[in-house]
Amino acid sequence: MKAAFEFTKGKLPLLVSIPHAGTALTPEVEAGLSDAARPLPDTDWHIPTLYNFVRSLGASVLVGNYSRMVIDLNRPSDDKPLYTTATTGLFPDTLFDGSATFLPGRAPDARQRQAALEAVWLPYHQQLQQELERLKAEHGYALLFDAHSIASRIPRLFEGTLPDLNLGTNGGRSCDALIEEHLAARMASQQQYSWVVNGRFKGGYITRAYGNPTQGVHAVQLELAQRNYMDEQPPFGYREERANALRPLLEQLISAMMSSAQQIA
């Protein structure tokens, strides 16, 4: 079985988590996928490539290897819903557009899902927690940047077109107010990309579970509209010219998070 994640240890007090870029499948999931799910449309395609600059900066990077069709790393292990509006669960039975994930009668059974929880979900979160503890012990605080992307139009999940950048801080509870303020100011300082703070995407389980500013752990989630760096239709091609235009702003956001955290510390 493929490893649950790929991890790079850095020297900065920053961990970049990328839970939804994986495409690996367990045999039972691969055999049972519907035609709509087989292209893995709900993947955060190319996010490790888009954020490849963070390694050279010295950040730690954690990337999930398995598709969210196997198990969603950004949902709680008890599968408690994160949103009152339409969403998907720990073991997605429907795609974002409402289509069935699996052929009739072909979804993994309870035993297979428990195995995915133990072999994929738990190792990712153990590594995430372990690294945050290491960073805090070494630097006095830890920063968690949870990197995501999604198609810009999904009527089942939200009305109209999604803003280009969707920053989530769990309503201001997952990071210090100064960090949120500086990130918002950096997005407001440019006019190329639309943005919102704590709009439709306020942060998933990772942001909510690990962000604890009173304990020196500051977490944010950035949900990107995929139109800004890739094709949103299969085969989901990477658009390097768009990515190169977007990447400087992402670098500025990472820089703003780190500089504001240093002021707090």
PDB file of N, CA and C in Angstrom, residues 17-83:
ATOM      1  N   SER A  17       0.208  22.399   4.750  1.00  0.00           N
ATOM      2  CA  SER A  17      -0.534  21.141   4.643  1.00  0.00           C
ATOM      3  C   SER A  17      -1.326  21.140   3.340  1.00  0.00           C
ATOM      4  N   ILE A  18      -1.220  20.037   2.589  1.00  0.00           N
ATOM      5  CA  ILE A  18      -1.930  19.897   1.309  1.00  0.00           C
ATOM      6  C   ILE A  18      -2.649  18.549   1.340  1.00  0.00           C
ATOM      7  N   PRO A  19      -3.843  18.501   1.913  1.00  0.00           N
ATOM      8  CA  PRO A  19      -4.498  17.205   2.137  1.00  0.00           C
ATOM      9  C   PRO A  19      -5.236  16.627   0.945  1.00  0.00           C
ATOM     10  N   HIS A  20      -5.585  17.443  -0.055  1.00  0.00           N
ATOM     11  CA  HIS A  20      -6.515  16.980  -1.081  1.00  0.00           C
ATOM     12  C   HIS A  20      -5.921  16.849  -2.478  1.00  0.00           C
ATOM     13  N   ALA A  21      -4.600  16.844  -2.605  1.00  0.00           N
ATOM     14  CA  ALA A  21      -3.985  16.720  -3.930  1.00  0.00           C
ATOM     15  C   ALA A  21      -3.729  15.278  -4.325  1.00  0.00           C
ATOM     16  N   GLY A  22      -3.939  14.341  -3.427  1.00  0.00           N
ATOM     17  CA  GLY A  22      -3.627  12.952  -3.713  1.00  0.00           C
ATOM     18  C   GLY A  22      -4.580  12.306  -4.703  1.00  0.00           C
ATOM     19  N   THR A  23      -4.063  11.335  -5.435  1.00  0.00           N
ATOM     20  CA  THR A  23      -4.869  10.608  -6.421  1.00  0.00           C
ATOM     21  C   THR A  23      -4.797   9.096  -6.244  1.00  0.00           C
ATOM     22  N   ALA A  24      -4.054   8.613  -5.256  1.00  0.00           N
ATOM     23  CA  ALA A  24      -3.970   7.172  -5.033  1.00  0.00           C
ATOM     24  C   ALA A  24      -5.318   6.631  -4.566  1.00  0.00           C
ATOM     25  N   LEU A  25      -5.626   5.405  -4.986  1.00  0.00           N
ATOM     26  CA  LEU A  25      -6.893   4.769  -4.639  1.00  0.00           C
ATOM     27  C   LEU A  25      -6.630   3.390  -4.038  1.00  0.00           C
ATOM     28  N   THR A  26      -7.473   2.993  -3.111  1.00  0.00           N
ATOM     29  CA  THR A  26      -7.442   1.611  -2.653  1.00  0.00           C
ATOM     30  C   THR A  26      -8.153   0.755  -3.704  1.00  0.00           C
ATOM     31  N   PRO A  27      -7.853  -0.542  -3.782  1.00  0.00           N
ATOM     32  CA  PRO A  27      -8.472  -1.386  -4.814  1.00  0.00           C
ATOM     33  C   PRO A  27      -9.994  -1.360  -4.783  1.00  0.00           C
ATOM     34  N   GLU A  28     -10.591  -1.368  -3.591  1.00  0.00           N
ATOM     35  CA  GLU A  28     -12.048  -1.389  -3.514  1.00  0.00           C
ATOM     36  C   GLU A  28     -12.668  -0.072  -3.971  1.00  0.00           C
ATOM     37  N   VAL A  29     -12.009   1.036  -3.694  1.00  0.00           N
ATOM     38  CA  VAL A  29     -12.520   2.324  -4.169  1.00  0.00           C
ATOM     39  C   VAL A  29     -12.387   2.418  -5.681  1.00  0.00           C
ATOM     40  N   GLU A  30     -11.237   2.046  -6.193  1.00  0.00           N
ATOM     41  CA  GLU A  30     -11.020   2.116  -7.644  1.00  0.00           C
ATOM     42  C   GLU A  30     -12.028   1.257  -8.395  1.00  0.00           C
ATOM     43  N   ALA A  31     -12.327   0.087  -7.870  1.00  0.00           N
ATOM     44  CA  ALA A  31     -13.264  -0.820  -8.547  1.00  0.00           C
ATOM     45  C   ALA A  31     -14.694  -0.313  -8.505  1.00  0.00           C
ATOM     46  N   GLY A  32     -15.031   0.477  -7.495  1.00  0.00           N
ATOM     47  CA  GLY A  32     -16.418   0.883  -7.323  1.00  0.00           C
ATOM     48  C   GLY A  32     -16.780   2.261  -7.814  1.00  0.00           C
ATOM     49  N   LEU A  33     -15.812   3.054  -8.288  1.00  0.00           N
ATOM     50  CA  LEU A  33     -16.104   4.431  -8.682  1.00  0.00           C
ATOM     51  C   LEU A  33     -17.078   4.509  -9.847  1.00  0.00           C
ATOM     52  N   SER A  34     -17.959   5.478  -9.770  1.00  0.00           N
ATOM     53  CA  SER A  34     -18.866   5.757 -10.884  1.00  0.00           C
ATOM     54  C   SER A  34     -18.097   6.404 -12.026  1.00  0.00           C
ATOM     55  N   ASP A  35     -18.732   6.467 -13.192  1.00  0.00           N
ATOM     56  CA  ASP A  35     -18.094   7.131 -14.334  1.00  0.00           C
ATOM     57  C   ASP A  35     -17.822   8.597 -14.028  1.00  0.00           C
ATOM     58  N   ALA A  36     -18.702   9.236 -13.278  1.00  0.00           N
ATOM     59  CA  ALA A  36     -18.521  10.648 -12.940  1.00  0.00           C
ATOM     60  C   ALA A  36     -17.332  10.848 -12.009  1.00  0.00           C
ATOM     61  N   ALA A  37     -17.092   9.864 -11.128  1.00  0.00           N
ATOM     62  CA  ALA A  37     -16.028  10.001 -10.139  1.00  0.00           C
ATOM     63  C   ALA A  37     -14.675   9.540 -10.646  1.00  0.00           C
ATOM     64  N   ARG A  38     -14.646   8.748 -11.705  1.00  0.00           N
ATOM     65  CA  ARG A  38     -13.385   8.141 -12.137  1.00  0.00           C
ATOM     66  C   ARG A  38     -12.311   9.170 -12.505  1.00  0.00           C
ATOM     67  N   PRO A  39     -12.654  10.337 -13.077  1.00  0.00           N
ATOM     68  CA  PRO A  39     -11.596  11.346 -13.328  1.00  0.00           C
ATOM     69  C   PRO A  39     -11.137  12.083 -12.063  1.00  0.00           C
ATOM     70  N   LEU A  40     -11.699  11.740 -10.909  1.00  0.00           N
ATOM     71  CA  LEU A  40     -11.356  12.370  -9.627  1.00  0.00           C
ATOM     72  C   LEU A  40     -11.531  13.888  -9.685  1.00  0.00           C
ATOM     73  N   PRO A  41     -12.744  14.338 -10.031  1.00  0.00           N
ATOM     74  CA  PRO A  41     -12.945  15.764 -10.277  1.00  0.00           C
ATOM     75  C   PRO A  41     -12.789  16.650  -9.051  1.00  0.00           C
ATOM     76  N   ASP A  42     -12.944  16.114  -7.848  1.00  0.00           N
ATOM     77  CA  ASP A  42     -12.891  16.946  -6.644  1.00  0.00           C
ATOM     78  C   ASP A  42     -11.491  17.028  -6.041  1.00  0.00           C
ATOM     79  N   THR A  43     -10.497  16.645  -6.808  1.00  0.00           N
ATOM     80  CA  THR A  43      -9.104  16.727  -6.371  1.00  0.00           C
ATOM     81  C   THR A  43      -8.616  18.175  -6.384  1.00  0.00           C
ATOM     82  N   ASP A  44      -7.745  18.519  -5.452  1.00  0.00           N
ATOM     83  CA  ASP A  44      -7.070  19.833  -5.474  1.00  0.00           C
ATOM     84  C   ASP A  44      -5.858  19.718  -6.400  1.00  0.00           C
ATOM     85  N   TRP A  45      -6.145  19.662  -7.681  1.00  0.00           N
ATOM     86  CA  TRP A  45      -5.125  19.381  -8.690  1.00  0.00           C
ATOM     87  C   TRP A  45      -3.980  20.385  -8.638  1.00  0.00           C
ATOM     88  N   HIS A  46      -2.760  19.870  -8.755  1.00  0.00           N
ATOM     89  CA  HIS A  46      -1.534  20.653  -8.981  1.00  0.00           C
ATOM     90  C   HIS A  46      -1.164  21.590  -7.824  1.00  0.00           C
ATOM     91  N   ILE A  47      -1.812  21.463  -6.682  1.00  0.00           N
ATOM     92  CA  ILE A  47      -1.475  22.366  -5.580  1.00  0.00           C
ATOM     93  C   ILE A  47      -0.018  22.203  -5.122  1.00  0.00           C
ATOM     94  N   PRO A  48       0.541  20.994  -5.037  1.00  0.00           N
ATOM     95  CA  PRO A  48       1.963  20.905  -4.678  1.00  0.00           C
ATOM     96  C   PRO A  48       2.873  21.638  -5.667  1.00  0.00           C
ATOM     97  N   THR A  49       2.532  21.611  -6.947  1.00  0.00           N
ATOM     98  CA  THR A  49       3.328  22.337  -7.941  1.00  0.00           C
ATOM     99  C   THR A  49       3.174  23.840  -7.773  1.00  0.00           C
ATOM    100  N   LEU A  50       1.955  24.293  -7.558  1.00  0.00           N
ATOM    101  CA  LEU A  50       1.704  25.720  -7.394  1.00  0.00           C
ATOM    102  C   LEU A  50       2.461  26.280  -6.192  1.00  0.00           C
ATOM    103  N   TYR A  51       2.536  25.500  -5.137  1.00  0.00           N
ATOM    104  CA  TYR A  51       3.189  25.937  -3.898  1.00  0.00           C
ATOM    105  C   TYR A  51       4.622  25.401  -3.777  1.00  0.00           C
ATOM    106  N   ASN A  52       5.238  25.045  -4.878  1.00  0.00           N
ATOM    107  CA  ASN A  52       6.573  24.443  -4.766  1.00  0.00           C
ATOM    108  C   ASN A  52       7.608  25.409  -4.200  1.00  0.00           C
ATOM    109  N   PHE A  53       7.317  26.699  -4.188  1.00  0.00           N
ATOM    110  CA  PHE A  53       8.263  27.682  -3.666  1.00  0.00           C
ATOM    111  C   PHE A  53       8.439  27.584  -2.151  1.00  0.00           C
ATOM    112  N   VAL A  54       7.475  26.982  -1.438  1.00  0.00           N
ATOM    113  CA  VAL A  54       7.558  27.010   0.027  1.00  0.00           C
ATOM    114  C   VAL A  54       8.708  26.146   0.542  1.00  0.00           C
ATOM    115  N   ARG A  55       9.068  25.119  -0.206  1.00  0.00           N
ATOM    116  CA  ARG A  55      10.204  24.296   0.228  1.00  0.00           C
ATOM    117  C   ARG A  55      11.501  25.099   0.195  1.00  0.00           C
ATOM    118  N   SER A  56      11.687  25.879  -0.863  1.00  0.00           N
ATOM    119  CA  SER A  56      12.912  26.670  -0.951  1.00  0.00           C
ATOM    120  C   SER A  56      12.945  27.767   0.107  1.00  0.00           C
ATOM    121  N   LEU A  57      11.777  28.201   0.564  1.00  0.00           N
ATOM    122  CA  LEU A  57      11.737  29.170   1.657  1.00  0.00           C
ATOM    123  C   LEU A  57      12.161  28.542   2.980  1.00  0.00           C
ATOM    124  N   GLY A  58      11.964  27.225   3.092  1.00  0.00           N
ATOM    125  CA  GLY A  58      12.316  26.531   4.316  1.00  0.00           C
ATOM    126  C   GLY A  58      11.135  26.059   5.131  1.00  0.00           C
ATOM    127  N   ALA A  59       9.950  26.030   4.525  1.00  0.00           N
ATOM    128  CA  ALA A  59       8.768  25.543   5.228  1.00  0.00           C
ATOM    129  C   ALA A  59       8.741  24.019   5.247  1.00  0.00           C
ATOM    130  N   SER A  60       8.109  23.456   6.251  1.00  0.00           N
ATOM    131  CA  SER A  60       7.784  22.035   6.238  1.00  0.00           C
ATOM    132  C   SER A  60       6.543  21.847   5.357  1.00  0.00           C
ATOM    133  N   VAL A  61       6.494  20.720   4.652  1.00  0.00           N
ATOM    134  CA  VAL A  61       5.388  20.473   3.729  1.00  0.00           C
ATOM    135  C   VAL A  61       4.859  19.056   3.943  1.00  0.00           C
ATOM    136  N   LEU A  62       3.542  18.952   4.079  1.00  0.00           N
ATOM    137  CA  LEU A  62       2.874  17.666   4.266  1.00  0.00           C
ATOM    138  C   LEU A  62       1.819  17.521   3.171  1.00  0.00           C
ATOM    139  N   VAL A  63       1.966  16.488   2.336  1.00  0.00           N
ATOM    140  CA  VAL A  63       1.075  16.282   1.197  1.00  0.00           C
ATOM    141  C   VAL A  63       0.435  14.905   1.296  1.00  0.00           C
ATOM    142  N   GLY A  64      -0.876  14.852   1.315  1.00  0.00           N
ATOM    143  CA  GLY A  64      -1.575  13.574   1.329  1.00  0.00           C
ATOM    144  C   GLY A  64      -1.467  12.878  -0.017  1.00  0.00           C
ATOM    145  N   ASN A  65      -1.282  11.571  -0.007  1.00  0.00           N
ATOM    146  CA  ASN A  65      -1.125  10.813  -1.245  1.00  0.00           C
ATOM    147  C   ASN A  65      -2.428  10.221  -1.766  1.00  0.00           C
ATOM    148  N   TYR A  66      -3.413  10.051  -0.887  1.00  0.00           N
ATOM    149  CA  TYR A  66      -4.637   9.354  -1.297  1.00  0.00           C
ATOM    150  C   TYR A  66      -5.746  10.332  -1.665  1.00  0.00           C
ATOM    151  N   SER A  67      -6.540   9.925  -2.641  1.00  0.00           N
ATOM    152  CA  SER A  67      -7.677  10.713  -3.074  1.00  0.00           C
ATOM    153  C   SER A  67      -8.697  10.849  -1.958  1.00  0.00           C
ATOM    154  N   ARG A  68      -9.397  11.968  -1.943  1.00  0.00           N
ATOM    155  CA  ARG A  68     -10.474  12.132  -0.980  1.00  0.00           C
ATOM    156  C   ARG A  68     -11.625  11.165  -1.266  1.00  0.00           C
ATOM    157  N   MET A  69     -11.610  10.487  -2.417  1.00  0.00           N
ATOM    158  CA  MET A  69     -12.584   9.440  -2.681  1.00  0.00           C
ATOM    159  C   MET A  69     -12.368   8.251  -1.743  1.00  0.00           C
ATOM    160  N   VAL A  70     -11.145   8.094  -1.250  1.00  0.00           N
ATOM    161  CA  VAL A  70     -10.834   7.045  -0.272  1.00  0.00           C
ATOM    162  C   VAL A  70     -11.237   7.505   1.119  1.00  0.00           C
ATOM    163  N   ILE A  71     -10.760   8.668   1.496  1.00  0.00           N
ATOM    164  CA  ILE A  71     -11.085   9.281   2.784  1.00  0.00           C
ATOM    165  C   ILE A  71     -10.679  10.745   2.716  1.00  0.00           C
ATOM    166  N   ASP A  72     -11.487  11.607   3.329  1.00  0.00           N
ATOM    167  CA  ASP A  72     -11.225  13.040   3.275  1.00  0.00           C
ATOM    168  C   ASP A  72     -10.430  13.453   4.511  1.00  0.00           C
ATOM    169  N   LEU A  73      -9.203  13.865   4.301  1.00  0.00           N
ATOM    170  CA  LEU A  73      -8.304  14.225   5.394  1.00  0.00           C
ATOM    171  C   LEU A  73      -8.699  15.524   6.083  1.00  0.00           C
ATOM    172  N   ASN A  74      -9.604  16.279   5.487  1.00  0.00           N
ATOM    173  CA  ASN A  74     -10.023  17.555   6.075  1.00  0.00           C
ATOM    174  C   ASN A  74     -11.410  17.469   6.698  1.00  0.00           C
ATOM    175  N   ARG A  75     -11.785  16.264   7.103  1.00  0.00           N
ATOM    176  CA  ARG A  75     -13.024  16.032   7.834  1.00  0.00           C
ATOM    177  C   ARG A  75     -12.684  15.335   9.152  1.00  0.00           C
ATOM    178  N   PRO A  76     -13.484  15.536  10.186  1.00  0.00           N
ATOM    179  CA  PRO A  76     -13.211  14.872  11.462  1.00  0.00           C
ATOM    180  C   PRO A  76     -13.425  13.373  11.369  1.00  0.00           C
ATOM    181  N   SER A  77     -12.726  12.634  12.187  1.00  0.00           N
ATOM    182  CA  SER A  77     -12.809  11.175  12.117  1.00  0.00           C
ATOM    183  C   SER A  77     -14.181  10.647  12.505  1.00  0.00           C
ATOM    184  N   ASP A  78     -14.969  11.456  13.255  1.00  0.00           N
ATOM    185  CA  ASP A  78     -16.334  11.033  13.584  1.00  0.00           C
ATOM    186  C   ASP A  78     -17.352  11.446  12.526  1.00  0.00           C
ATOM    187  N   ASP A  79     -16.862  12.101  11.448  1.00  0.00           N
ATOM    188  CA  ASP A  79     -17.690  12.500  10.297  1.00  0.00           C
ATOM    189  C   ASP A  79     -18.771  13.513  10.669  1.00  0.00           C
ATOM    190  N   LYS A  80     -18.567  14.271  11.720  1.00  0.00           N
ATOM    191  CA  LYS A  80     -19.526  15.314  12.080  1.00  0.00           C
ATOM    192  C   LYS A  80     -19.492  16.411  11.019  1.00  0.00           C
ATOM    193  N   PRO A  81     -20.667  16.838  10.485  1.00  0.00           N
ATOM    194  CA  PRO A  81     -20.673  17.850   9.417  1.00  0.00           C
ATOM    195  C   PRO A  81     -20.020  19.153   9.861  1.00  0.00           C
ATOM    196  N   LEU A  82     -19.272  19.773   8.944  1.00  0.00           N
ATOM    197  CA  LEU A  82     -18.593  21.034   9.229  1.00  0.00           C
ATOM    198  C   LEU A  82     -19.418  22.239   8.810  1.00  0.00           C
ATOM    199  N   TYR A  83     -20.342  22.039   7.876  1.00  0.00           N
ATOM    200  CA  TYR A  83     -21.136  23.139   7.349  1.00  0.00           C
ATOM    201  C   TYR A  83     -22.616  22.771   7.425  1.00  0.00           C
TER     202      TYR A  83
END
